Amino acid sequence: MADVLITENFLLETPSGVRLYHEYARDLPIVDYHCHLPPRDMAEDRRFANLTQIWLAGDHYKWRAMRANGVAERYITGDASDEEKFWAWAETVPKTLRNPLYHWTHMELKRPLGISDRLLGPDTARGIWTECNARLAQPEFSCRGILRQMRVVLVCTTDDPTDSLQAHRAIAADSSFGVRVLPTFRPDRALAVESVEGFNAWVDRLERAADMEVRHYDALVEAIARRHEYFHRMGCRLSDHALETMPAEDYTLADVRAAFARLRRGVGIGPAEAARFKAALLYEFALMDHQKGWTQQFHIGALRNTNTRGWRSLGPDAGFDSIADGPVARPLARFLDRLDRQERLARTILYNLNPADNAMMAAMIGNFQDGSIPGKIQWGSAWWFLDQKDGIEQHLNTLSNLGLLSRFVGMLTDSRSFLSYTRHEYFRRILCNLLGRDMDAGLLPRDFELVGGMVRDICYHNAVRYFGFENLLANVA
């Protein structure tokens, strides 16, 4: 039967856009250099019992929409059955028109689940539930099977420095998989000093992971450096940091050592002292990344856990985060400049959550390009609340106006779901549509090798070169 929404030329409005997508972008492999997929699921090649487990569990985008639609929490994260939760989602989907969830939902149903002849809603839910569950029982719909279907060739997960990386080790030892799975070093817990109890529990885990005592600040840095080295040996080439604002305060080592000593005694520190502590430790992380030749990523501007009742009930990452509006430009410039003055600024990707910061970010990256490599400082792909059609187009247009779109390292899923790889297709269609419109309007030359070559670079090759993955992916067709 005919596709009802996600057609062959979905989002492609001009002949040139159609040609760019189908001839230059569609069949490229995927390098997903930032995601939150569970490594254990890939190591064990998990199979999902039903559509709710693979599609709704952990997806706070969908949870927010369901709450907004008046769905009780029992049918979102509570004790309702998986089938009941799916029905609640199916009843919500028709109410998401013009929300990106409507597009993503039907793209995911089409690829890889093979359903494109009907829209999801109460009238079609039963058939879609039954058909998808039958497919999920097949080997090609295991975690690994889905990655292969979607032409994913490399995945970078997000991992705490105390993680053993046993799942990554198991995957690396299994030559049958064929997808590279690398860890990413994310030391956010080292900066989470607002909870003294939580911070000390994390430092205790760090002691065990690094096999050393951490009684003072210098030992903390050494222990983290040991884990950084271990991650490097395990193939890690990226770090990531989630920050509401960029800590760039002046500090002395005496200040920071005293703050850590108080924390280890179980005594809290004030906001100013915490900011200095974070600035010092983040600077140490940046030095480690530069020394190892890594890429550092900074996700800036999320206001997290704003709903106390929801956070206490469900914990973090449950749909209670939003966009912050604190100062970004000056502290970010201070942080980058301090590293650059010492010629110790690593490859850097900056992500903003507040769209008001778009032009600032696009301009900021130009301040610290030093000619050592193309696009050394990147403005990262439209993130979280911004990774929809309007947000992606705004990102691409602003980057084009203030930087070099041709050197952009492209899309990532930032997702916890194995069904999210159509996000790369979504991005590629939007990119090709944007460039195709310009070609047909006479704003770009009608040179398909020139423009199509840029499409290929943005969608795949730039990331491979930027992160130094050429040898890992040398055999990828």
Coordinates of C-alpha atoms in Angstrom, one line a residue, residues 32-336:
D32 CA 26.7 8.4 15.9
Y33 CA 29.3 10.2 18.0
H34 CA 27.0 11.1 20.9
C35 CA 24.2 8.9 22.2
H36 CA 22.9 7.4 25.4
L37 CA 22.4 3.8 24.2
P38 CA 23.0 1.3 27.0
P39 CA 26.3 -0.6 26.1
R40 CA 25.1 -3.6 27.9
D41 CA 22.1 -4.0 25.6
M42 CA 24.5 -4.0 22.6
A43 CA 26.9 -6.4 24.3
E44 CA 24.1 -8.9 25.1
D45 CA 22.3 -8.2 21.8
R46 CA 19.1 -7.6 23.7
R47 CA 15.7 -8.3 22.1
F48 CA 12.7 -6.3 23.2
A49 CA 9.5 -8.2 24.2
N50 CA 7.3 -5.5 22.8
L51 CA 7.0 -2.1 21.2
T52 CA 6.6 -0.3 24.6
Q53 CA 10.0 -1.6 25.8
I54 CA 11.9 -0.4 22.8
W55 CA 9.9 2.8 22.1
L56 CA 8.5 4.3 25.3
A57 CA 10.8 3.2 28.1
G58 CA 13.2 6.1 28.9
D59 CA 11.8 8.4 26.2
H60 CA 11.1 11.7 28.0
Y61 CA 10.1 13.4 24.8
K62 CA 7.1 11.1 24.6
W63 CA 6.5 11.3 28.3
R64 CA 6.2 15.1 28.2
A65 CA 3.7 14.9 25.3
M66 CA 1.6 12.3 27.2
R67 CA 1.5 14.4 30.3
A68 CA 0.5 17.4 28.3
N69 CA -2.3 15.3 26.7
G70 CA -3.7 14.5 30.2
V71 CA -2.4 11.0 30.5
A72 CA -2.0 9.8 34.1
E73 CA 1.5 8.9 35.2
R74 CA 0.5 5.3 35.8
Y75 CA 0.3 4.9 32.0
I76 CA 3.7 6.7 31.4
T77 CA 6.2 5.5 34.0
G78 CA 3.9 3.7 36.4
D79 CA 2.7 0.2 36.9
A80 CA 0.3 0.0 34.0
S81 CA 1.0 -2.9 31.6
D82 CA 3.2 -2.4 28.6
E83 CA 0.1 -2.7 26.3
E84 CA -1.8 -0.1 28.3
K85 CA 1.2 2.3 28.0
F86 CA 1.3 1.7 24.3
W87 CA -2.4 2.5 24.0
A88 CA -1.9 5.7 26.0
W89 CA 0.8 6.7 23.5
A90 CA -1.4 5.7 20.5
E91 CA -4.1 8.0 21.8
T92 CA -1.6 10.8 22.2
V93 CA 0.0 10.6 18.8
P94 CA -2.9 12.3 16.8
K95 CA -2.6 15.2 19.3
T96 CA 1.0 15.8 18.4
L97 CA 0.4 17.2 15.0
R98 CA 3.1 19.9 14.2
N99 CA 5.2 18.6 17.1
P100 CA 8.4 16.8 15.8
L101 CA 7.2 13.7 17.6
Y102 CA 4.6 13.2 14.9
H103 CA 7.2 13.0 12.2
W104 CA 9.7 10.9 14.3
T105 CA 7.0 8.4 15.3
H106 CA 6.0 7.6 11.8
M107 CA 9.6 7.6 10.5
E108 CA 10.5 5.1 13.2
L109 CA 7.4 3.0 12.3
K110 CA 8.6 3.0 8.7
R111 CA 12.3 2.3 9.4
P112 CA 13.1 -0.2 10.7
L113 CA 9.6 -1.5 11.6
G114 CA 8.2 -1.5 8.1
I115 CA 4.8 0.2 8.7
S116 CA 4.1 3.2 6.5
D117 CA 0.6 2.6 5.1
R118 CA -1.3 3.9 8.1
L119 CA -1.0 6.6 10.8
L120 CA -0.7 5.6 14.5
G121 CA -3.9 6.3 16.4
P122 CA -6.5 4.5 18.5
D123 CA -8.0 2.9 15.4
T124 CA -4.8 1.5 14.1
A125 CA -3.1 0.8 17.4
R126 CA -4.1 -2.9 17.7
G127 CA -2.7 -3.9 14.3
I128 CA 0.5 -1.9 14.7
W129 CA 1.1 -3.3 18.2
T130 CA 0.7 -6.9 16.9
E131 CA 2.8 -6.4 13.8
C132 CA 5.6 -4.6 15.5
N133 CA 5.8 -7.1 18.3
A134 CA 6.0 -9.9 15.8
R135 CA 8.9 -8.2 14.0
L136 CA 10.7 -7.5 17.3
A137 CA 10.8 -11.2 17.9
Q138 CA 12.9 -11.7 14.8
P139 CA 16.8 -11.7 15.0
E140 CA 17.1 -8.7 12.7
F141 CA 15.3 -6.6 15.2
S142 CA 17.6 -7.2 18.1
C143 CA 19.7 -4.2 19.3
R144 CA 22.5 -5.3 16.9
G145 CA 20.2 -6.1 14.1
I146 CA 18.5 -2.7 14.2
L147 CA 21.9 -1.0 14.1
R148 CA 22.9 -3.0 11.1
Q149 CA 19.6 -2.3 9.3
M150 CA 20.1 1.4 9.8
R151 CA 23.8 1.3 8.5
V152 CA 25.2 2.4 11.8
V153 CA 29.0 1.8 11.7
L154 CA 30.2 3.5 14.9
V155 CA 28.5 4.5 18.2
C156 CA 29.9 6.6 21.0
T157 CA 28.1 5.9 24.3
T158 CA 28.1 8.2 27.3
D159 CA 29.9 6.8 30.4
D160 CA 30.9 7.7 33.9
P161 CA 34.6 7.6 34.7
T162 CA 34.0 5.0 37.3
D163 CA 32.4 2.6 34.8
S164 CA 34.3 -0.7 34.2
L165 CA 33.5 -0.5 30.5
Q166 CA 33.0 -4.3 30.6
A167 CA 30.3 -4.1 28.0
H168 CA 32.6 -2.2 25.6
R169 CA 35.3 -4.8 26.2
A170 CA 32.8 -7.6 25.3
I171 CA 31.7 -5.9 22.2
A172 CA 35.2 -5.2 21.0
A173 CA 36.1 -8.9 21.5
D174 CA 33.1 -10.0 19.4
S175 CA 34.1 -9.8 15.7
S176 CA 30.6 -10.9 14.6
F177 CA 29.0 -7.5 15.4
G178 CA 30.7 -5.2 12.9
V179 CA 29.7 -2.0 14.7
R180 CA 32.3 -0.1 16.6
V181 CA 31.1 0.9 20.1
L182 CA 33.4 3.4 21.9
P183 CA 33.0 5.0 25.3
T184 CA 32.7 8.7 26.0
F185 CA 34.2 10.2 29.2
R186 CA 31.5 12.1 31.0
P187 CA 32.7 13.2 34.5
D188 CA 29.6 15.2 35.4
R189 CA 29.4 13.6 38.8
A190 CA 32.8 15.1 39.7
L191 CA 31.2 18.5 39.5
A192 CA 27.9 17.7 41.2
V193 CA 28.9 19.2 44.6
E194 CA 25.5 20.5 45.4
S195 CA 24.7 17.1 47.0
V196 CA 27.6 16.4 49.5
E197 CA 26.4 12.9 50.1
G198 CA 26.1 12.1 46.4
F199 CA 29.4 13.6 45.6
N200 CA 31.2 11.6 48.3
A201 CA 29.5 8.4 47.2
W202 CA 30.8 9.1 43.7
V203 CA 34.4 9.8 45.0
D204 CA 34.2 6.5 46.9
R205 CA 33.4 4.7 43.7
L206 CA 36.2 6.6 41.9
E207 CA 38.7 5.3 44.6
R208 CA 37.7 1.8 43.8
A209 CA 37.9 2.2 40.1
A210 CA 41.2 4.0 40.1
D211 CA 42.6 1.8 42.9
M212 CA 43.9 4.6 45.1
E213 CA 42.8 6.7 48.0
V214 CA 41.3 10.2 47.3
R215 CA 41.7 12.2 50.4
H216 CA 42.7 15.5 48.9
Y217 CA 42.1 17.5 45.7
D218 CA 45.4 16.5 44.0
A219 CA 44.5 12.9 44.5
L220 CA 41.1 13.5 43.0
V221 CA 42.7 14.9 39.8
E222 CA 45.2 12.0 39.7
A223 CA 42.4 9.4 40.1
I224 CA 40.3 11.0 37.3
A225 CA 43.4 11.1 35.1
R226 CA 43.9 7.4 35.7
R227 CA 40.4 6.7 34.5
H228 CA 40.9 9.0 31.6
E229 CA 43.9 7.0 30.6
Y230 CA 41.9 3.7 31.0
F231 CA 39.1 5.1 28.8
H232 CA 41.7 6.1 26.2
R233 CA 43.1 2.5 26.1
M234 CA 39.5 1.3 25.6
G235 CA 39.1 3.5 22.5
C236 CA 37.6 6.6 23.9
R237 CA 38.3 9.7 21.9
L238 CA 35.6 12.1 23.2
S239 CA 34.6 13.7 26.5
D240 CA 31.3 15.3 27.2
H241 CA 30.1 17.7 29.9
A242 CA 26.6 18.9 30.7
L243 CA 26.6 22.4 32.2
E244 CA 23.9 24.9 33.0
T245 CA 26.5 27.6 32.7
M246 CA 30.2 27.6 31.9
P247 CA 32.3 27.7 35.1
A248 CA 35.2 30.1 34.4
E249 CA 35.7 31.8 37.7
D250 CA 39.2 32.7 38.9
Y251 CA 40.5 30.4 41.6
T252 CA 43.6 29.5 43.6
L253 CA 44.7 25.9 44.3
A254 CA 44.5 26.7 48.0
D255 CA 40.8 27.6 47.5
V256 CA 40.0 24.4 45.6
R257 CA 41.9 22.2 47.9
A258 CA 40.1 23.6 50.9
A259 CA 36.7 23.2 49.2
F260 CA 37.4 19.5 48.4
A261 CA 38.6 18.9 52.0
R262 CA 35.3 20.3 53.3
L263 CA 33.3 18.2 50.9
R264 CA 35.1 15.0 52.0
R265 CA 34.4 15.9 55.6
G266 CA 30.7 16.0 54.7
V267 CA 30.4 19.8 54.8
G268 CA 28.7 21.7 52.1
I269 CA 30.2 24.6 50.2
G270 CA 28.5 27.8 49.0
P271 CA 27.7 28.7 45.3
A272 CA 30.8 30.9 44.8
E273 CA 33.1 28.2 46.2
A274 CA 31.3 25.5 44.1
A275 CA 31.8 27.6 41.0
R276 CA 35.5 28.0 41.6
F277 CA 35.8 24.2 42.3
K278 CA 34.0 23.4 39.0
A279 CA 36.1 25.9 37.1
A280 CA 39.3 24.3 38.4
L281 CA 38.3 20.7 37.7
L282 CA 36.8 21.4 34.2
Y283 CA 40.1 23.1 33.3
E284 CA 41.9 19.9 34.4
F285 CA 39.6 17.8 32.2
A286 CA 40.4 20.0 29.2
L287 CA 44.1 19.6 29.7
M288 CA 43.7 15.8 29.8
D289 CA 41.7 15.9 26.6
H290 CA 44.2 18.0 24.8
Q291 CA 47.1 15.8 25.9
K292 CA 45.3 12.7 24.6
G293 CA 44.2 14.4 21.3
W294 CA 40.5 14.0 22.2
T295 CA 37.5 16.1 21.3
Q296 CA 35.7 17.8 24.2
Q297 CA 32.0 18.4 24.1
F298 CA 30.1 21.0 26.1
H299 CA 26.3 20.8 26.3
I300 CA 25.4 24.2 27.8
G301 CA 22.1 25.6 29.0
A302 CA 19.8 22.9 30.4
L303 CA 17.8 23.8 33.5
R304 CA 17.4 20.4 35.1
N305 CA 15.0 18.8 37.5
T306 CA 12.8 21.9 37.8
N307 CA 9.7 19.9 39.1
T308 CA 10.6 18.9 42.6
R309 CA 7.6 16.5 42.9
G310 CA 8.4 14.8 39.6
W311 CA 12.2 14.6 40.4
R312 CA 11.6 13.1 43.8
S313 CA 9.2 10.5 42.4
L314 CA 11.0 9.6 39.2
G315 CA 14.6 10.9 39.4
P316 CA 16.5 12.8 36.7
D317 CA 16.0 12.5 32.9
A318 CA 12.3 12.0 33.3
G319 CA 11.0 15.0 31.4
F320 CA 11.3 17.8 34.0
D321 CA 14.1 19.7 32.3
S322 CA 13.9 22.9 30.2
I323 CA 15.9 25.7 28.7
A324 CA 18.1 27.9 30.9
D325 CA 18.7 31.6 30.2
G326 CA 21.8 32.3 32.2
P327 CA 25.0 34.1 30.9
V328 CA 27.0 32.0 28.4
A329 CA 29.2 34.2 26.2
R330 CA 31.6 35.8 28.6
P331 CA 32.4 32.7 30.8
L332 CA 32.6 30.5 27.7
A333 CA 35.1 32.9 26.0
R334 CA 37.1 33.1 29.2
F335 CA 37.3 29.3 29.5
L336 CA 38.3 28.8 25.9

